[in-house]
mmCIF file of C-alpha atoms and ligand atoms in Angstrom:
data_model
loop_
_atom_site.group_PDB
_atom_site.id
_atom_site.type_symbol
_atom_site.label_atom_id
_atom_site.label_comp_id
_atom_site.label_asym_id
_atom_site.label_seq_id
_atom_site.Cartn_x
_atom_site.Cartn_y
_atom_site.Cartn_z
ATOM 1 C CA MET A 1 104.815 120.632 71.402
ATOM 2 C CA LYS A 2 104.508 117.550 73.624
ATOM 3 C CA PHE A 3 100.699 117.698 73.554
ATOM 4 C CA LYS A 4 100.086 118.781 69.968
ATOM 5 C CA ASN A 5 96.506 117.800 68.914
ATOM 6 C CA LYS A 6 95.732 116.492 72.424
ATOM 7 C CA VAL A 7 92.655 117.581 74.361
ATOM 8 C CA ALA A 8 92.938 117.892 78.144
ATOM 9 C CA ILE A 9 90.177 118.445 80.712
ATOM 10 C CA ILE A 10 91.367 119.770 84.061
ATOM 11 C CA THR A 11 88.674 119.929 86.728
ATOM 12 C CA GLY A 12 88.866 122.566 89.471
ATOM 13 C CA SER A 13 91.415 124.561 87.488
ATOM 14 C CA SER A 14 90.432 128.158 88.232
ATOM 15 C CA ARG A 15 93.423 128.622 90.551
ATOM 16 C CA GLY A 16 96.281 126.927 92.420
ATOM 17 C CA ILE A 17 97.958 123.737 91.232
ATOM 18 C CA TRP A 18 95.289 123.086 88.591
ATOM 19 C CA LYS A 19 95.507 126.481 86.970
ATOM 20 C CA ALA A 20 99.290 125.931 86.822
ATOM 21 C CA THR A 21 98.582 122.529 85.219
ATOM 22 C CA ALA A 22 96.273 124.081 82.619
ATOM 23 C CA LEU A 23 99.008 126.595 81.748
ATOM 24 C CA GLU A 24 101.708 123.902 81.615
ATOM 25 C CA LEU A 25 99.690 121.693 79.235
ATOM 26 C CA ALA A 26 98.578 124.654 77.071
ATOM 27 C CA LYS A 27 102.189 125.867 76.854
ATOM 28 C CA ASN A 28 103.025 122.449 75.387
ATOM 29 C CA TRP A 29 100.236 122.792 72.804
ATOM 30 C CA ALA A 30 97.340 120.932 74.418
ATOM 31 C CA ASN A 31 93.799 122.191 73.826
ATOM 32 C CA VAL A 32 92.815 122.757 77.433
ATOM 33 C CA VAL A 33 89.377 122.748 79.088
ATOM 34 C CA VAL A 34 89.459 124.878 82.243
ATOM 35 C CA SER A 35 86.593 124.113 84.613
ATOM 36 C CA SER A 36 85.487 124.831 88.153
ATOM 37 C CA SER A 37 82.292 125.682 90.000
ATOM 38 C CA LYS A 38 82.684 129.363 88.990
ATOM 39 C CA LEU A 39 82.524 130.173 85.279
ATOM 40 C CA GLU A 40 83.911 133.688 85.666
ATOM 41 C CA SER A 41 87.084 132.428 87.377
ATOM 42 C CA CYS A 42 87.593 129.892 84.564
ATOM 43 C CA GLN A 43 87.094 132.552 81.904
ATOM 44 C CA LYS A 44 89.893 134.614 83.492
ATOM 45 C CA VAL A 45 92.273 131.641 83.214
ATOM 46 C CA VAL A 46 91.214 131.080 79.595
ATOM 47 C CA LYS A 47 91.919 134.741 78.790
ATOM 48 C CA GLU A 48 95.393 134.361 80.302
ATOM 49 C CA ILE A 49 96.033 131.229 78.220
ATOM 50 C CA GLU A 50 94.712 132.879 75.046
ATOM 51 C CA SER A 51 96.955 135.890 75.604
ATOM 52 C CA PHE A 52 99.864 133.540 74.759
ATOM 53 C CA TRP A 53 97.959 132.314 71.658
ATOM 54 C CA TRP A 54 97.382 128.929 73.254
ATOM 55 C CA ILE A 55 93.932 127.260 73.016
ATOM 56 C CA ALA A 56 91.496 126.895 75.922
ATOM 57 C CA LEU A 57 87.799 126.648 76.720
ATOM 58 C CA ALA A 58 86.034 127.573 80.000
ATOM 59 C CA ILE A 59 83.215 125.330 81.230
ATOM 60 C CA GLN A 60 81.415 125.686 84.559
ATOM 61 C CA CYS A 61 81.326 122.331 86.386
ATOM 62 C CA ASP A 62 80.689 121.520 90.027
ATOM 63 C CA VAL A 63 82.261 118.082 90.099
ATOM 64 C CA SER A 64 79.951 116.841 92.835
ATOM 65 C CA LYS A 65 76.983 117.115 90.429
ATOM 66 C CA SER A 66 76.634 114.437 87.775
ATOM 67 C CA SER A 67 74.621 116.725 85.459
ATOM 68 C CA ASP A 68 77.484 119.277 85.487
ATOM 69 C CA VAL A 69 80.033 116.532 84.775
ATOM 70 C CA GLN A 70 77.945 115.166 81.922
ATOM 71 C CA ASN A 71 77.745 118.685 80.469
ATOM 72 C CA LEU A 72 81.536 119.126 80.856
ATOM 73 C CA ILE A 73 82.172 115.994 78.809
ATOM 74 C CA ASN A 74 79.496 116.776 76.197
ATOM 75 C CA GLU A 75 80.689 120.355 75.654
ATOM 76 C CA THR A 76 84.306 119.199 75.361
ATOM 77 C CA ILE A 77 83.368 116.575 72.774
ATOM 78 C CA SER A 78 81.231 118.997 70.799
ATOM 79 C CA LYS A 79 84.065 121.584 70.704
ATOM 80 C CA PHE A 80 87.146 119.323 70.328
ATOM 81 C CA TRP A 81 85.658 115.932 69.238
ATOM 82 C CA LYS A 82 87.676 113.901 71.738
ATOM 83 C CA ILE A 83 89.346 113.748 75.178
ATOM 84 C CA ASP A 84 92.950 112.553 75.557
ATOM 85 C CA ILE A 85 93.814 113.642 79.084
ATOM 86 C CA LEU A 86 91.658 113.939 82.198
ATOM 87 C CA VAL A 87 93.127 115.589 85.287
ATOM 88 C CA ASN A 88 90.801 115.002 88.233
ATOM 89 C CA ASN A 89 90.810 117.620 90.966
ATOM 90 C CA ALA A 90 88.529 119.362 93.458
ATOM 91 C CA TRP A 91 88.440 118.988 97.167
ATOM 92 C CA VAL A 92 86.967 119.835 100.515
ATOM 93 C CA GLY A 93 88.404 119.210 103.944
ATOM 94 C CA ASN A 94 88.301 120.441 107.507
ATOM 95 C CA THR A 95 90.495 120.320 110.581
ATOM 96 C CA LYS A 96 88.420 118.826 113.383
ATOM 97 C CA ALA A 97 89.183 116.494 116.240
ATOM 98 C CA PHE A 98 87.757 113.063 115.436
ATOM 99 C CA ALA A 99 85.367 113.166 118.413
ATOM 100 C CA GLU A 100 83.828 116.356 117.038
ATOM 101 C CA MET A 101 83.311 115.047 113.501
ATOM 102 C CA THR A 102 79.664 114.697 112.534
ATOM 103 C CA GLU A 103 78.129 112.332 110.017
ATOM 104 C CA GLU A 104 77.452 115.370 107.793
ATOM 105 C CA ASP A 105 81.161 116.403 107.931
ATOM 106 C CA ARG A 106 82.198 112.916 106.907
ATOM 107 C CA ASP A 107 79.615 112.615 104.136
ATOM 108 C CA PHE A 108 80.431 116.054 102.738
ATOM 109 C CA ILE A 109 84.180 115.349 102.492
ATOM 110 C CA MET A 110 83.854 111.807 101.155
ATOM 111 C CA ASN A 111 81.131 112.865 98.739
ATOM 112 C CA ILE A 112 83.221 115.469 96.946
ATOM 113 C CA ASN A 113 86.739 114.040 97.262
ATOM 114 C CA LEU A 114 85.850 110.541 96.092
ATOM 115 C CA LYS A 115 82.648 110.971 94.128
ATOM 116 C CA TRP A 116 84.144 113.547 91.749
ATOM 117 C CA VAL A 117 86.882 111.144 90.651
ATOM 118 C CA PHE A 118 84.270 108.506 90.010
ATOM 119 C CA LEU A 119 81.854 110.822 88.181
ATOM 120 C CA CYS A 120 84.407 112.507 85.911
ATOM 121 C CA THR A 121 86.293 109.317 85.094
ATOM 122 C CA ASN A 122 83.133 107.313 84.500
ATOM 123 C CA GLN A 123 81.736 109.866 82.039
ATOM 124 C CA ALA A 124 85.058 110.418 80.257
ATOM 125 C CA VAL A 125 85.891 106.706 79.923
ATOM 126 C CA LYS A 126 82.833 106.148 77.735
ATOM 127 C CA HIS A 127 84.369 108.428 75.107
ATOM 128 C CA MET A 128 87.999 107.558 75.682
ATOM 129 C CA LEU A 129 87.481 103.819 75.180
ATOM 130 C CA LYS A 130 86.867 104.605 71.502
ATOM 131 C CA GLN A 131 90.350 106.126 71.188
ATOM 132 C CA LYS A 132 93.761 104.504 70.886
ATOM 133 C CA SER A 133 95.300 105.824 74.089
ATOM 134 C CA TRP A 134 94.673 108.289 76.818
ATOM 135 C CA LYS A 135 95.680 109.331 80.319
ATOM 136 C CA ILE A 136 93.863 109.906 83.609
ATOM 137 C CA ILE A 137 95.640 111.587 86.508
ATOM 138 C CA SER A 138 93.869 112.021 89.834
ATOM 139 C CA ILE A 139 94.945 114.140 92.750
ATOM 140 C CA ALA A 140 95.574 112.352 96.010
ATOM 141 C CA SER A 141 97.821 113.698 98.771
ATOM 142 C CA ILE A 142 100.792 112.252 100.570
ATOM 143 C CA LEU A 143 98.439 112.145 103.576
ATOM 144 C CA TRP A 144 96.754 109.111 101.984
ATOM 145 C CA LYS A 145 99.732 107.149 103.319
ATOM 146 C CA THR A 146 101.027 109.137 106.286
ATOM 147 C CA GLY A 147 97.721 110.301 107.794
ATOM 148 C CA PHE A 148 97.503 113.664 109.575
ATOM 149 C CA MET A 149 95.998 114.796 112.871
ATOM 150 C CA GLN A 150 92.471 116.238 112.758
ATOM 151 C CA ALA A 151 92.052 115.293 109.115
ATOM 152 C CA SER A 152 90.578 111.785 109.331
ATOM 153 C CA ALA A 153 87.906 112.142 106.623
ATOM 154 C CA TYR A 154 90.274 113.963 104.247
ATOM 155 C CA CYS A 155 92.985 111.286 104.665
ATOM 156 C CA ALA A 156 90.414 108.505 104.209
ATOM 157 C CA SER A 157 89.064 110.133 101.044
ATOM 158 C CA LYS A 158 92.563 110.431 99.544
ATOM 159 C CA ALA A 159 93.390 106.784 100.361
ATOM 160 C CA ALA A 160 90.152 105.879 98.563
ATOM 161 C CA VAL A 161 91.243 107.912 95.519
ATOM 162 C CA VAL A 162 94.572 106.031 95.451
ATOM 163 C CA ASN A 163 92.895 102.631 95.584
ATOM 164 C CA MET A 164 90.333 103.586 92.969
ATOM 165 C CA THR A 165 93.278 104.656 90.790
ATOM 166 C CA LYS A 166 94.929 101.246 91.207
ATOM 167 C CA ALA A 167 91.725 99.325 90.442
ATOM 168 C CA LEU A 168 90.977 101.451 87.372
ATOM 169 C CA ALA A 169 94.556 101.202 86.148
ATOM 170 C CA ILE A 170 94.372 97.402 86.128
ATOM 171 C CA GLU A 171 90.978 97.399 84.426
ATOM 172 C CA LEU A 172 91.910 99.929 81.755
ATOM 173 C CA ALA A 173 95.538 99.008 80.971
ATOM 174 C CA PRO A 174 94.456 96.486 78.264
ATOM 175 C CA HIS A 175 92.771 99.420 76.492
ATOM 176 C CA ASN A 176 96.038 101.382 76.421
ATOM 177 C CA ILE A 177 94.771 103.730 79.091
ATOM 178 C CA ASN A 178 97.127 104.947 81.806
ATOM 179 C CA VAL A 179 95.581 105.752 85.182
ATOM 180 C CA ASN A 180 97.878 107.323 87.760
ATOM 181 C CA ALA A 181 97.753 109.695 90.719
ATOM 182 C CA ILE A 182 99.829 112.493 92.176
ATOM 183 C CA ALA A 183 100.467 112.798 95.903
ATOM 184 C CA PRO A 184 101.797 116.202 96.970
ATOM 185 C CA TRP A 185 102.912 117.315 100.422
ATOM 186 C CA PHE A 186 102.374 121.004 101.306
ATOM 187 C CA ILE A 187 102.228 123.196 98.205
ATOM 188 C CA LYS A 188 101.823 126.983 98.363
ATOM 189 C CA THR A 189 98.193 127.597 97.283
ATOM 190 C CA ASP A 190 94.988 129.097 98.727
ATOM 191 C CA MET A 191 94.288 125.727 100.328
ATOM 192 C CA THR A 192 97.401 125.898 102.537
ATOM 193 C CA LYS A 193 97.764 129.703 102.889
ATOM 194 C CA GLU A 194 96.493 129.890 106.468
ATOM 195 C CA SER A 195 98.740 127.075 107.740
ATOM 196 C CA LEU A 196 101.835 128.285 105.939
ATOM 197 C CA GLU A 197 101.378 131.858 107.154
ATOM 198 C CA ASN A 198 101.282 130.640 110.739
ATOM 199 C CA ASN A 199 104.947 130.598 111.836
ATOM 200 C CA GLU A 200 104.500 127.876 114.426
ATOM 201 C CA VAL A 201 102.606 125.523 112.078
ATOM 202 C CA SER A 202 104.890 126.256 109.177
ATOM 203 C CA LYS A 203 107.995 125.475 111.289
ATOM 204 C CA MET A 204 106.460 122.200 112.479
ATOM 205 C CA LEU A 205 105.678 121.228 108.868
ATOM 206 C CA LEU A 206 109.170 122.145 107.668
ATOM 207 C CA ASN A 207 110.620 119.911 110.392
ATOM 208 C CA HIS A 208 108.919 117.054 108.511
ATOM 209 C CA THR A 209 110.263 118.176 105.130
ATOM 210 C CA PRO A 210 113.895 117.220 104.477
ATOM 211 C CA ALA A 211 113.962 119.427 101.369
ATOM 212 C CA TRP A 212 113.302 122.251 103.869
ATOM 213 C CA ARG A 213 110.826 124.147 101.713
ATOM 214 C CA PHE A 214 107.239 123.875 100.537
ATOM 215 C CA GLY A 215 106.448 123.059 96.929
ATOM 216 C CA GLU A 216 105.264 125.415 94.187
ATOM 217 C CA ALA A 217 102.107 124.775 92.132
ATOM 218 C CA GLU A 218 104.266 124.680 88.988
ATOM 219 C CA GLU A 219 106.287 121.762 90.404
ATOM 220 C CA ILE A 220 103.126 119.649 90.659
ATOM 221 C CA ALA A 221 102.022 120.851 87.225
ATOM 222 C CA LYS A 222 105.267 119.579 85.680
ATOM 223 C CA ALA A 223 104.887 116.172 87.341
ATOM 224 C CA ILE A 224 101.323 115.933 86.007
ATOM 225 C CA ALA A 225 102.511 116.971 82.546
ATOM 226 C CA PHE A 226 105.021 114.106 82.670
ATOM 227 C CA LEU A 227 102.340 111.544 83.598
ATOM 228 C CA ALA A 228 100.058 112.985 80.884
ATOM 229 C CA SER A 229 102.740 112.712 78.194
ATOM 230 C CA ASP A 230 103.821 109.855 75.931
ATOM 231 C CA ASP A 231 107.000 109.640 78.057
ATOM 232 C CA ALA A 232 104.805 107.897 80.649
ATOM 233 C CA ASN A 233 103.148 105.390 78.302
ATOM 234 C CA TYR A 234 104.417 102.392 80.276
ATOM 235 C CA ILE A 235 103.547 103.854 83.671
ATOM 236 C CA HIS A 236 100.289 102.469 85.025
ATOM 237 C CA TRP A 237 98.994 102.336 88.586
ATOM 238 C CA GLU A 238 101.517 104.798 90.066
ATOM 239 C CA THR A 239 100.849 107.290 92.857
ATOM 240 C CA LEU A 240 103.717 109.701 92.383
ATOM 241 C CA ALA A 241 104.859 111.464 95.561
ATOM 242 C CA VAL A 242 105.924 115.075 94.935
ATOM 243 C CA ASP A 243 106.752 115.890 98.495
ATOM 244 C CA GLY A 244 110.255 117.178 99.286
ATOM 245 C CA TRP A 245 110.880 113.677 100.628
ATOM 246 C CA ARG A 246 108.074 113.880 103.221
ATOM 247 C CA LEU A 247 106.943 110.288 102.764
ATOM 248 C CA THR A 248 110.110 108.621 103.905
ATOM 249 C CA ASN A 249 110.850 111.137 106.649
HETATM 250 N N1 NAP B 1 98.028 122.544 98.211
HETATM 251 C C1 NAP B 1 98.499 121.467 98.811
HETATM 252 O O1 NAP B 1 99.396 121.510 99.669
HETATM 253 C C2 NAP B 1 97.971 120.109 98.447
HETATM 254 C C3 NAP B 1 98.633 118.966 98.945
HETATM 255 C C4 NAP B 1 98.130 117.716 98.639
HETATM 256 C C5 NAP B 1 97.009 117.593 97.845
HETATM 257 N N2 NAP B 1 96.384 118.731 97.411
HETATM 258 C C6 NAP B 1 95.178 118.541 96.615
HETATM 259 O O2 NAP B 1 95.106 119.550 95.622
HETATM 260 C C7 NAP B 1 93.761 119.971 95.483
HETATM 261 C C8 NAP B 1 93.616 121.423 95.883
HETATM 262 O O3 NAP B 1 94.342 122.195 94.985
HETATM 263 P P1 NAP B 1 95.027 123.562 95.400
HETATM 264 O O4 NAP B 1 95.950 123.334 96.536
HETATM 265 O O5 NAP B 1 95.549 124.153 94.158
HETATM 266 O O6 NAP B 1 93.784 124.361 96.049
HETATM 267 P P2 NAP B 1 93.025 125.678 95.639
HETATM 268 O O7 NAP B 1 93.992 126.755 95.260
HETATM 269 O O8 NAP B 1 92.108 125.923 96.797
HETATM 270 O O9 NAP B 1 92.191 125.256 94.344
HETATM 271 C C9 NAP B 1 91.093 124.392 94.420
HETATM 272 C C10 NAP B 1 90.395 124.351 93.069
HETATM 273 O O10 NAP B 1 89.315 123.436 93.140
HETATM 274 C C11 NAP B 1 88.141 124.084 92.629
HETATM 275 N N3 NAP B 1 86.943 123.515 93.271
HETATM 276 C C12 NAP B 1 86.623 123.440 94.578
HETATM 277 N N4 NAP B 1 85.423 122.815 94.754
HETATM 278 C C13 NAP B 1 84.995 122.480 93.513
HETATM 279 C C14 NAP B 1 83.844 121.811 93.011
HETATM 280 N N5 NAP B 1 82.888 121.352 93.822
HETATM 281 N N6 NAP B 1 83.720 121.648 91.674
HETATM 282 C C15 NAP B 1 84.675 122.090 90.824
HETATM 283 N N7 NAP B 1 85.802 122.726 91.221
HETATM 284 C C16 NAP B 1 85.955 122.921 92.562
HETATM 285 C C17 NAP B 1 88.343 125.562 92.936
HETATM 286 O O11 NAP B 1 87.647 126.369 92.010
HETATM 287 P P3 NAP B 1 86.280 127.169 92.295
HETATM 288 O O12 NAP B 1 86.341 127.724 93.666
HETATM 289 O O13 NAP B 1 86.327 128.230 91.206
HETATM 290 O O14 NAP B 1 85.203 126.155 92.075
HETATM 291 C C18 NAP B 1 89.844 125.694 92.668
HETATM 292 O O15 NAP B 1 90.101 125.915 91.297
HETATM 293 C C19 NAP B 1 92.938 119.045 96.359
HETATM 294 O O16 NAP B 1 92.530 117.902 95.639
HETATM 295 C C20 NAP B 1 93.915 118.685 97.435
HETATM 296 O O17 NAP B 1 93.531 117.502 98.074
HETATM 297 C C21 NAP B 1 96.840 119.972 97.664
#
């Protein structure tokens, strides 16, 4: 009952880590808004949540479009009257040698991975400032700090998310608003399926993972649930690594 009477928006939550996060928050009594670019996929998640008698709402939202984001916030307010928790996710990336990267590649990745955090947070803050307290958690990646070959734009976009998190955290702390980020290493989802199913790549990645396994979506969901809870009321500005000790390896 950690999130009783709380309203949580989770962007890009039709599958993977973010679907697991929606389930984790709903299980602890949050009213959850499940959103992604595909309404049908969100409705399936909502049905799953409702089958446990938890409360959820599906809203289509492509986070790279400000009109969709505005609609996401408006529909949430009109259904639940407030927003307590915003979990910012959605991503694009590619694996390309730097010399082969085009301006379009760079713009596409930076546009979605950074702009969506800005758009969603900017729209939500206008409502949240009227409340007593609330939480924003954005998704970075441990690659924001370590870098990774053939992923220059992705790594740059995640470093930008981390620094935006820090700047926002300082600005919003006086309003009792906690802004933090999560930085996972390799987690088993659709995003990483191809790499993890390739024995050679997977072995190379495990050699950089002292815990000697890849993470589960539910393990990130639990870390997000912690940052979204009152247990984290005095945590501002943090980028929490959930990485099987990758960062220090
Ligand atoms: N998995 C990892 O190892 C790992 C590690 C570090 C960081 N991350 C971060 O975690 C996120 C990816 O999550 P995941 O691994 O769970 O991947 P995933 O299974 O591929 O899920 C991605 C989610 O994002 C949604 N999405 C994509 N583009 C969108 C858009 N324009 N608007 C709204 N929703 C959109 C997708 O839904 P629709 O297709 O229905 O729109 C889907 O629900 C990224 O931010 C990534 O940087 C993942």
